[in-house]
CSV table of C-alpha atoms in Angstrom, one decimal:
chain,number,residue,atom,x,y,z
A,1,MET,CA,-0.1,0.1,0.0
A,2,PHE,CA,1.0,3.6,-0.7
A,3,SER,CA,-0.5,6.9,-0.4
A,4,SER,CA,-0.7,9.8,-2.9
A,5,GLU,CA,1.1,12.0,-0.4
A,6,GLN,CA,4.1,9.8,-0.6
A,7,THR,CA,4.3,10.0,-4.3
A,8,GLN,CA,4.4,13.8,-4.3
A,9,ASP,CA,7.7,13.7,-2.4
A,10,ASP,CA,9.0,10.8,-4.2
A,11,CYS,CA,11.7,11.5,-6.9
A,12,GLU,CA,11.2,8.1,-8.8
A,13,PRO,CA,8.0,7.8,-11.0
A,14,VAL,CA,5.5,5.1,-9.7
A,15,TYR,CA,3.3,3.1,-12.0
A,16,ILE,CA,0.1,0.8,-11.3
A,17,ARG,CA,-2.1,-1.3,-13.4
A,18,GLU,CA,-5.8,-0.9,-13.2
A,19,ASN,CA,-8.1,-2.9,-15.4
A,20,GLY,CA,-5.3,-4.1,-17.5
A,21,ILE,CA,-4.0,-0.6,-18.1
A,22,LEU,CA,-0.7,0.8,-16.9
A,23,ARG,CA,-1.1,4.2,-15.3
A,24,ARG,CA,1.5,6.6,-13.7
A,25,VAL,CA,0.3,7.5,-10.2
A,26,ASN,CA,1.4,11.2,-10.0
A,27,GLU,CA,0.6,12.0,-13.6
A,28,PRO,CA,-2.8,13.6,-13.1
A,29,LYS,CA,-1.3,16.0,-10.5
A,30,ARG,CA,1.5,17.0,-12.6
A,31,ALA,CA,-0.8,17.4,-15.5
A,32,GLU,CA,-2.9,19.9,-13.7
A,33,GLN,CA,0.2,22.2,-13.1
A,34,VAL,CA,0.9,22.4,-16.8
A,35,PRO,CA,-2.0,24.5,-17.9
A,36,GLN,CA,-1.3,27.4,-15.5
A,37,TYR,CA,2.1,28.1,-17.2
A,38,ARG,CA,0.9,27.3,-20.8
A,39,ASN,CA,-0.4,30.7,-21.5
A,40,ALA,CA,2.0,32.6,-19.4
A,41,LYS,CA,4.2,35.3,-21.2
A,42,PRO,CA,7.9,34.5,-21.4
A,43,CYS,CA,10.0,36.3,-19.0
A,44,ARG,CA,12.0,39.3,-20.6
A,45,LEU,CA,15.5,39.4,-19.3
A,46,PHE,CA,16.1,42.9,-20.9
A,47,GLY,CA,13.9,45.8,-21.8
A,48,ARG,CA,12.9,46.8,-25.3
A,49,GLY,CA,15.6,48.8,-27.1
A,50,PHE,CA,18.5,47.3,-25.2
A,51,SER,CA,21.6,46.6,-26.9
A,52,VAL,CA,24.7,45.0,-25.9
A,53,GLU,CA,28.2,44.5,-27.7
A,54,LEU,CA,30.2,41.5,-27.1
A,55,CYS,CA,33.7,42.0,-25.5
A,56,ILE,CA,36.0,39.1,-25.0
A,57,GLU,CA,39.1,39.5,-23.0
A,58,ASN,CA,42.3,39.0,-24.9
A,59,GLN,CA,44.5,36.3,-23.5
A,60,ALA,CA,47.6,38.0,-24.6
A,61,GLN,CA,46.7,41.4,-22.9
A,62,ALA,CA,45.0,39.6,-19.7
A,63,SER,CA,47.9,40.8,-17.5
A,64,THR,CA,47.1,44.4,-18.3
A,65,HIS,CA,43.2,44.1,-17.8
A,66,THR,CA,42.6,45.4,-21.3
A,67,LYS,CA,39.8,43.9,-23.5
A,68,ARG,CA,39.6,43.5,-27.2
A,69,LYS,CA,36.4,44.4,-29.1
A,70,GLU,CA,35.0,41.5,-31.1
A,71,HIS,CA,33.5,41.9,-34.6
A,72,PHE,CA,29.9,40.9,-33.6
A,73,VAL,CA,27.3,43.2,-32.3
A,74,PHE,CA,24.4,41.8,-30.4
A,75,THR,CA,21.0,43.8,-30.2
A,76,TYR,CA,17.7,43.1,-28.5
A,77,ASN,CA,14.9,44.1,-30.8
A,78,GLU,CA,11.5,45.3,-30.1
A,79,GLY,CA,10.0,41.9,-30.5
A,80,GLY,CA,12.0,40.6,-27.6
A,81,SER,CA,14.4,38.5,-29.7
A,82,LEU,CA,18.1,38.7,-29.3
A,83,ARG,CA,20.0,39.0,-32.6
A,84,TYR,CA,23.5,39.8,-33.8
A,85,SER,CA,25.0,41.6,-36.8
A,86,VAL,CA,28.5,41.4,-38.1
A,87,LYS,CA,30.8,44.4,-38.6
A,88,SER,CA,31.8,45.2,-42.3
A,89,LEU,CA,35.0,44.0,-43.7
A,90,PHE,CA,36.4,47.3,-43.9
A,91,ASP,CA,35.7,48.1,-40.2
A,92,ILE,CA,37.3,44.8,-39.2
A,93,SER,CA,40.4,45.6,-41.3
A,94,LEU,CA,40.5,49.2,-39.9
A,95,LEU,CA,40.4,48.0,-36.2
A,96,PHE,CA,43.1,45.4,-36.9
A,97,ILE,CA,45.5,48.0,-38.4
A,98,ALA,CA,44.7,50.4,-35.5
A,99,GLU,CA,45.6,47.8,-33.2
A,100,ASN,CA,49.0,47.3,-34.9
A,101,VAL,CA,49.6,50.7,-36.3
A,102,HIS,CA,53.1,50.9,-34.7
A,103,TYR,CA,54.1,48.0,-37.0
A,104,VAL,CA,53.2,49.8,-40.2
A,105,ASP,CA,56.3,51.0,-42.2
A,106,SER,CA,54.6,53.9,-44.0
A,107,LEU,CA,51.3,55.4,-44.9
A,108,ILE,CA,52.6,57.4,-47.8
A,109,GLY,CA,49.9,57.3,-50.6
A,110,PHE,CA,47.1,56.0,-48.3
A,111,PRO,CA,43.9,58.1,-48.8
A,112,GLU,CA,43.6,61.0,-46.3
A,113,GLN,CA,39.8,60.2,-45.7
A,114,MET,CA,40.8,56.6,-44.7
A,115,ALA,CA,43.8,57.8,-42.8
A,116,GLU,CA,41.7,60.0,-40.6
A,117,ARG,CA,39.3,57.1,-39.7
A,118,LEU,CA,42.4,55.0,-39.0
A,119,PHE,CA,43.8,57.7,-36.7
A,120,ARG,CA,40.6,58.1,-34.9
A,121,ALA,CA,40.3,54.2,-34.4
A,122,ALA,CA,44.0,54.2,-33.0
A,123,GLU,CA,43.2,57.0,-30.8
A,124,ALA,CA,40.1,55.2,-29.3
A,125,LYS,CA,42.4,52.3,-28.6
A,126,GLN,CA,44.8,54.6,-26.8
A,127,LYS,CA,47.8,53.5,-29.1
A,128,PHE,CA,49.3,57.0,-29.0
A,129,SER,CA,49.2,56.9,-25.1
A,130,ASP,CA,51.6,54.0,-25.0
A,131,PRO,CA,55.0,55.1,-23.7
A,132,VAL,CA,56.8,52.4,-25.9
A,133,TYR,CA,54.8,52.4,-29.1
A,134,GLY,CA,53.1,55.9,-29.0
A,135,PRO,CA,55.8,58.1,-30.6
A,136,ARG,CA,56.3,55.5,-33.3
A,137,ALA,CA,52.6,55.3,-34.1
A,138,LEU,CA,52.4,59.2,-34.2
A,139,GLN,CA,55.6,59.3,-36.5
A,140,VAL,CA,54.0,57.0,-39.0
A,141,PHE,CA,51.0,59.5,-39.5
A,142,SER,CA,53.2,62.6,-39.2
A,143,GLU,CA,55.5,61.4,-42.0
A,144,ALA,CA,52.7,60.7,-44.5
A,145,TYR,CA,50.3,63.6,-43.7
A,146,GLY,CA,52.2,66.4,-42.3
A,147,ASP,CA,50.2,69.4,-41.1
A,148,LEU,CA,46.9,67.4,-41.2
A,149,VAL,CA,48.2,65.6,-38.1
A,150,LEU,CA,49.0,68.9,-36.4
A,151,LYS,CA,49.4,72.3,-38.1
A,152,SER,CA,49.6,74.6,-35.0
A,153,LEU,CA,50.7,73.7,-31.6
A,154,CYS,CA,50.2,75.9,-28.4
A,155,LEU,CA,52.2,75.1,-25.5
A,156,ARG,CA,51.9,78.5,-23.8
A,157,ASN,CA,52.9,78.3,-20.1
A,158,ARG,CA,53.1,74.5,-20.2
A,159,HIS,CA,56.7,74.0,-19.5
A,160,LEU,CA,55.9,70.6,-17.6
A,161,LEU,CA,54.3,69.4,-20.8
A,162,VAL,CA,57.3,70.4,-22.8
A,163,SER,CA,59.7,68.7,-20.5
A,164,GLU,CA,57.8,65.4,-20.0
A,165,LYS,CA,56.6,65.0,-23.7
A,166,LEU,CA,59.5,66.4,-25.6
A,167,GLU,CA,59.9,63.0,-27.7
A,168,GLY,CA,56.2,63.3,-28.7
A,169,ILE,CA,56.4,66.9,-29.6
A,170,LYS,CA,59.5,66.2,-31.9
A,171,VAL,CA,57.4,63.9,-33.9
A,172,PHE,CA,55.3,66.7,-35.3
A,173,HIS,CA,57.4,67.7,-38.6
A,174,SER,CA,55.0,70.0,-40.2
A,175,LEU,CA,54.2,72.7,-37.7
A,176,GLN,CA,53.5,76.1,-39.1
A,177,CYS,CA,52.8,77.9,-35.6
A,178,LEU,CA,54.6,77.1,-32.4
A,179,ASP,CA,53.8,78.9,-29.2
A,180,LEU,CA,56.5,78.3,-26.4
A,181,PHE,CA,55.6,81.5,-24.5
A,182,GLY,CA,56.5,81.2,-20.7
A,183,CYS,CA,58.1,77.7,-21.0
A,184,LYS,CA,61.2,78.5,-19.1
A,185,LEU,CA,63.5,76.9,-21.6
A,186,GLY,CA,66.7,78.9,-21.0
A,187,ASP,CA,69.7,78.7,-23.2
A,188,ASN,CA,70.4,75.0,-23.1
A,189,HIS,CA,67.1,73.2,-23.6
A,190,GLU,CA,66.9,70.4,-26.0
A,191,ILE,CA,63.9,71.8,-27.9
A,192,LEU,CA,66.0,74.8,-29.1
A,193,GLN,CA,68.1,72.2,-31.1
A,194,HIS,CA,65.0,70.8,-32.4
A,195,LEU,CA,63.8,74.3,-33.7
A,196,THR,CA,66.8,74.5,-35.8
A,197,SER,CA,66.5,71.1,-37.5
A,198,ASP,CA,65.0,70.4,-41.0
A,199,ALA,CA,61.8,68.9,-39.2
A,200,LEU,CA,60.7,72.4,-38.5
A,201,SER,CA,61.7,74.0,-41.7
A,202,SER,CA,58.0,74.9,-42.5
A,203,LEU,CA,57.6,76.9,-39.1
A,204,ILE,CA,56.2,80.4,-40.0
A,205,HIS,CA,55.0,81.8,-36.4
A,206,LEU,CA,57.5,81.2,-33.4
A,207,SER,CA,56.9,82.6,-30.0
A,208,LEU,CA,59.9,82.4,-27.5
A,209,GLY,CA,58.8,85.1,-25.1
A,210,ASP,CA,59.5,84.8,-21.5
A,211,ASN,CA,62.0,81.9,-21.7
A,212,HIS,CA,65.0,83.2,-19.9
A,213,LEU,CA,66.9,83.5,-23.1
A,214,SER,CA,70.2,85.4,-23.2
A,215,ASN,CA,72.5,86.6,-26.1
A,216,ARG,CA,74.2,83.2,-25.8
A,217,GLY,CA,70.9,81.5,-26.4
A,218,LEU,CA,69.8,83.6,-29.4
A,219,GLN,CA,73.3,83.0,-30.8
A,220,LYS,CA,73.0,79.3,-30.5
A,221,LEU,CA,69.5,79.4,-32.0
A,222,THR,CA,70.6,81.2,-35.0
A,223,ALA,CA,73.8,79.5,-35.6
A,224,PRO,CA,72.7,76.7,-37.9
A,225,ALA,CA,70.8,79.3,-40.1
A,226,ARG,CA,73.8,81.6,-40.2
A,227,VAL,CA,76.5,79.1,-41.0
A,228,MET,CA,74.8,76.3,-42.7
A,229,LYS,CA,71.6,78.0,-44.0
A,230,ARG,CA,69.5,75.4,-42.4
A,231,GLY,CA,66.4,75.8,-40.2
A,232,LEU,CA,63.6,78.3,-39.9
A,233,GLY,CA,64.2,79.5,-43.4
A,234,LYS,CA,60.4,80.2,-43.8
A,235,LEU,CA,60.0,82.1,-40.4
A,236,GLN,CA,57.9,85.2,-40.8
A,237,LEU,CA,56.9,86.0,-37.2
A,238,LEU,CA,59.4,85.8,-34.1
A,239,ASP,CA,58.5,86.7,-30.6
A,240,LEU,CA,61.5,87.4,-28.3
A,241,SER,CA,59.7,89.6,-25.7
A,242,TRP,CA,60.5,89.3,-22.0
A,243,ASN,CA,64.0,87.9,-22.7
A,244,ALA,CA,67.4,89.3,-21.5
A,245,ILE,CA,68.7,90.0,-24.8
A,246,SER,CA,70.6,93.1,-26.1
A,247,GLU,CA,71.0,95.2,-29.2
A,248,GLN,CA,74.2,93.3,-29.9
A,249,THR,CA,72.2,90.2,-31.1
A,250,VAL,CA,70.0,92.0,-33.6
A,251,GLY,CA,72.3,91.2,-36.4
A,252,TYR,CA,71.9,87.5,-35.8
A,253,LEU,CA,68.4,87.8,-37.0
A,254,SER,CA,69.4,88.8,-40.5
A,255,CYS,CA,69.8,85.0,-41.2
A,256,PHE,CA,65.9,84.8,-41.6
A,257,PRO,CA,65.2,86.0,-45.0
A,258,ASN,CA,61.5,85.9,-44.7
A,259,LEU,CA,61.2,87.6,-41.3
A,260,GLN,CA,58.2,90.1,-41.4
A,261,GLU,CA,57.5,90.9,-37.8
A,262,LEU,CA,59.6,91.1,-34.6
A,263,ASP,CA,58.6,91.5,-31.0
A,264,ILE,CA,61.4,92.6,-28.6
A,265,SER,CA,59.3,94.1,-25.9
A,266,GLU,CA,60.5,94.1,-22.3
A,267,THR,CA,64.2,93.2,-23.2
A,268,ASN,CA,67.4,94.8,-22.6
A,269,MET,CA,66.8,97.0,-25.7
A,270,GLU,CA,65.6,100.5,-25.6
A,271,LEU,CA,63.8,102.2,-28.3
A,272,THR,CA,66.5,104.5,-29.5
A,273,ALA,CA,67.4,106.0,-32.8
A,274,SER,CA,70.4,103.6,-33.0
A,275,LEU,CA,68.1,100.5,-32.6
A,276,ARG,CA,65.8,101.9,-35.3
A,277,GLN,CA,68.5,102.4,-37.7
A,278,THR,CA,70.1,99.0,-37.1
A,279,LEU,CA,66.9,97.1,-37.6
A,280,GLN,CA,66.2,99.2,-40.8
A,281,ASN,CA,69.6,98.6,-42.2
A,282,LYS,CA,69.9,95.0,-41.4
A,283,LEU,CA,66.3,93.7,-41.7
A,284,GLY,CA,64.5,96.5,-43.4
A,285,PHE,CA,62.2,96.9,-40.4
A,286,VAL,CA,60.4,100.0,-39.2
A,287,TYR,CA,58.8,100.7,-35.7
A,288,SER,CA,55.1,99.8,-35.3
A,289,GLU,CA,53.2,102.5,-33.5
A,290,ALA,CA,50.1,100.4,-33.0
A,291,PRO,CA,50.3,96.8,-31.6
A,292,LEU,CA,50.7,94.3,-34.2
A,293,GLN,CA,47.9,91.6,-34.3
A,294,GLY,CA,50.2,88.8,-35.1
A,295,PHE,CA,51.5,89.0,-31.3
A,296,SER,CA,48.1,88.8,-29.7
A,297,HIS,CA,48.6,85.2,-28.7
A,298,SER,CA,45.3,84.2,-30.1
A,299,HIS,CA,46.2,83.2,-33.6
A,300,CYS,CA,48.2,80.2,-32.5
A,301,LYS,CA,45.9,77.3,-31.4
A,302,THR,CA,46.4,73.5,-31.3
A,303,GLN,CA,44.9,72.4,-34.5
A,304,GLY,CA,45.0,69.0,-36.2
A,305,TRP,CA,44.1,65.3,-35.8
A,306,ALA,CA,46.3,65.2,-32.7
A,307,GLU,CA,44.6,68.0,-30.8
A,308,GLN,CA,43.0,65.6,-28.4
A,309,ILE,CA,46.2,63.7,-27.9
A,310,VAL,CA,47.9,66.8,-26.6
A,311,ASN,CA,45.1,67.4,-24.2
A,312,GLN,CA,45.5,63.8,-22.9
A,313,TRP,CA,49.0,64.5,-22.4
A,314,GLU,CA,48.1,67.5,-20.3
A,315,ILE,CA,45.5,65.6,-18.2
A,316,HIS,CA,48.0,62.8,-17.7
A,317,ILE,CA,50.8,65.0,-16.4
A,318,LEU,CA,48.1,66.8,-14.3
A,319,GLU,CA,47.0,63.5,-12.7
A,320,SER,CA,50.6,62.1,-12.1
A,321,SER,CA,51.7,65.3,-10.5
A,322,LYS,CA,48.7,65.9,-8.4
A,323,PRO,CA,49.3,65.2,-4.6
A,324,LYS,CA,47.2,63.1,-2.6
A,325,ARG,CA,44.0,64.4,-1.1
A,326,ASP,CA,45.1,63.9,2.5
A,327,ALA,CA,48.7,65.1,1.9
A,328,GLN,CA,49.1,68.8,2.8
A,329,PRO,CA,51.3,71.0,0.5
A,330,ARG,CA,54.4,71.8,2.4
A,331,THR,CA,56.5,73.3,-0.4
A,332,GLU,CA,56.1,75.7,-3.2
A,333,ALA,CA,56.4,72.9,-5.6
A,334,LEU,CA,53.5,71.0,-4.1
A,335,ARG,CA,51.2,74.1,-4.1
A,336,PHE,CA,52.1,74.5,-7.7
A,337,TYR,CA,51.2,71.0,-8.7
A,338,GLY,CA,48.1,71.1,-6.7
A,339,ARG,CA,46.4,73.8,-8.7
A,340,HIS,CA,44.0,71.4,-10.5
A,341,ARG,CA,41.2,73.8,-11.2
A,342,PHE,CA,43.7,76.2,-12.8
A,343,ILE,CA,45.2,73.7,-15.3
A,344,GLN,CA,41.7,72.4,-16.1
A,345,GLU,CA,40.5,76.0,-17.0
A,346,THR,CA,43.6,76.4,-19.0
A,347,LEU,CA,43.3,73.2,-21.0
A,348,LYS,CA,39.6,73.9,-21.9
A,349,ALA,CA,39.8,77.7,-22.5
A,350,PRO,CA,41.5,79.0,-25.7
A,351,PRO,CA,44.9,80.6,-25.3
A,352,GLN,CA,44.6,83.9,-23.3
A,353,ALA,CA,46.8,87.0,-23.7
A,354,PHE,CA,49.7,87.3,-21.3
A,355,ASP,CA,48.6,89.1,-18.2
A,356,LYS,CA,51.8,91.1,-17.8
A,357,GLY,CA,51.4,94.8,-18.6
A,358,TYR,CA,54.0,96.1,-21.3
A,359,THR,CA,55.8,99.1,-19.9
A,360,LYS,CA,57.8,99.2,-23.1
A,361,ARG,CA,56.2,97.9,-26.1
A,362,ILE,CA,58.8,97.4,-28.9
A,363,GLN,CA,57.5,95.8,-32.1
A,364,PHE,CA,58.9,96.1,-35.6
A,365,TYR,CA,57.7,95.0,-39.0
A,366,LYS,CA,58.6,95.0,-42.6
A,367,PRO,CA,56.4,97.1,-44.7
A,368,THR,CA,55.3,96.2,-48.2
A,369,PRO,CA,56.5,98.1,-51.2
A,370,ASN,CA,52.9,99.6,-51.6
A,371,SER,CA,52.7,100.5,-47.8
A,372,GLN,CA,51.4,103.9,-47.1
A,373,MET,CA,53.1,104.2,-43.7
A,374,GLN,CA,56.5,106.3,-43.8
A,375,PRO,CA,59.3,105.0,-41.5
A,376,THR,CA,61.0,107.5,-39.3
A,377,GLY,CA,64.5,106.7,-41.0
A,378,SER,CA,65.5,106.6,-44.6
A,379,THR,CA,63.0,105.1,-47.0
A,380,SER,CA,65.7,104.4,-49.7
A,381,GLU,CA,66.0,100.8,-48.6
A,382,LEU,CA,62.2,100.2,-48.4
A,383,THR,CA,61.3,101.2,-51.9
A,384,LYS,CA,63.7,98.9,-53.6
A,385,THR,CA,62.8,95.5,-54.8
A,386,PRO,CA,64.2,92.4,-53.0
A,387,SER,CA,66.8,91.8,-55.7
A,388,GLN,CA,68.0,95.3,-55.7
A,389,SER,CA,68.3,95.3,-51.9
A,390,LYS,CA,70.4,92.1,-52.1
A,391,ARG,CA,72.7,93.6,-54.9
A,392,LYS,CA,73.2,96.9,-53.1
A,393,ARG,CA,73.4,95.5,-49.6
A,394,ALA,CA,77.2,95.0,-49.7
A,395,PRO,CA,78.2,98.5,-50.8
A,396,ASP,CA,75.7,100.0,-48.2
A,397,SER,CA,77.1,98.1,-45.5
A,398,ALA,CA,80.6,99.1,-46.6
A,399,VAL,CA,79.5,102.8,-46.3
A,400,GLU,CA,77.9,102.3,-42.9
A,401,GLY,CA,81.1,100.8,-41.5
A,402,SER,CA,82.7,104.3,-41.4
A,403,GLY,CA,79.9,105.5,-39.1
A,404,ASP,CA,79.3,104.8,-35.4
A,405,SER,CA,75.6,104.1,-35.5
A,406,ALA,CA,75.7,100.3,-36.3
A,407,PRO,CA,78.4,97.6,-37.0
A,408,PRO,CA,79.1,97.0,-40.7
A,409,GLU,CA,77.3,94.1,-42.4
A,410,LYS,CA,80.6,92.6,-43.4
A,411,ARG,CA,81.6,92.2,-39.8
A,412,ALA,CA,78.3,90.4,-39.2
A,413,SER,CA,78.9,88.0,-42.0
A,414,SER,CA,82.5,87.3,-40.8
A,415,SER,CA,81.5,86.6,-37.3
A,416,SER,CA,78.8,84.1,-38.6
A,417,VAL,CA,81.6,81.6,-39.4
A,418,SER,CA,83.7,82.4,-36.4
A,419,VAL,CA,85.2,79.6,-34.2
A,420,GLU,CA,82.6,80.2,-31.5
A,421,ASP,CA,79.8,79.5,-34.0
A,422,TRP,CA,81.5,76.4,-35.2
A,423,ALA,CA,81.8,75.3,-31.5
A,424,LEU,CA,78.0,75.7,-31.1
A,425,LEU,CA,77.3,73.7,-34.2
A,426,ASN,CA,79.4,71.0,-32.9
A,427,SER,CA,77.7,71.0,-29.5
A,428,TYR,CA,74.5,69.8,-31.3
């Protein structure tokens, strides 16, 4: 004998024969439970419109806790069904190249539209932030696309960024505008050697104000151009304000044949008749009564594909130099590095004009032949064509050699190949 209560708790099925028919004892009760679930709606795991992208951890990069995106995208449609779609072959190939862009030999000849998408894909994978392969990946793009990668670079008052990311900055070979105002470089900074290299031969606008440069530093900067005719051949605008340079170094700037504007405000120079005459005779410059717009520090902004990379460099340096929250700043250095809000506002805002007031603004420019403004000095040099000025420069400088207002041009050319200049070049 057995009871129905025992069969409910029994795990094994129990069968009996009644009237010659084999019947399962607990079948009617289990059958009664079926109808109440037959019409029930299926349980929805996710809401409508939910989408999910499959990410599988790469075994080769498991130690770094990074994940590789696979090529399948799973979506949950409105009907409640889960389906997947496959990325196009172009997107798969683009992701593969972006993942291994540092192994690419060259991208010369690759279409610019595709190269920009490849650059964005590599940036999303943070390939340019890698300390080992990042400079190489940037170099591949810079060699092929030049100013498209970065046309203008503003590093104003960011001396930490210049020092920490110097190797990355050297990768940009086609800069036309470079603002290094307030970077505290000095006379022996490594970036001064980079400025005179062929990598920056396309530079048009250069700002070196407030960098603790002396006569020695300016001589070192211009030595390759004066002796070897190399570097900064296309320079048109030069800012040397707030540096301890004197009138003796003005002659060094004659090695820049395309120089159009010069700012020597707040230096050791005084706006005298001798200075005006020297700049007019050597460079063809005249004094500007009104401030020149080229030195407003708003024309040079970071522009190009790598704009966000420079911002990421700034954020990384900020995070690495920021002290802990519970640590109290005890020195001036810690107080400087703790200015989180100031650096964030500087990063987001466009370059602002320097807040120092000019007590003596000294700016010169080279007028065009059709210019209506008359210089204070002699106008004979300014009305001549460039070819005539070159042919008559030698005799004019010879005549000026008898006067006391300026050193003769012949003397400047002889000093350009002196032993001291060759020693500067050998130091590179």
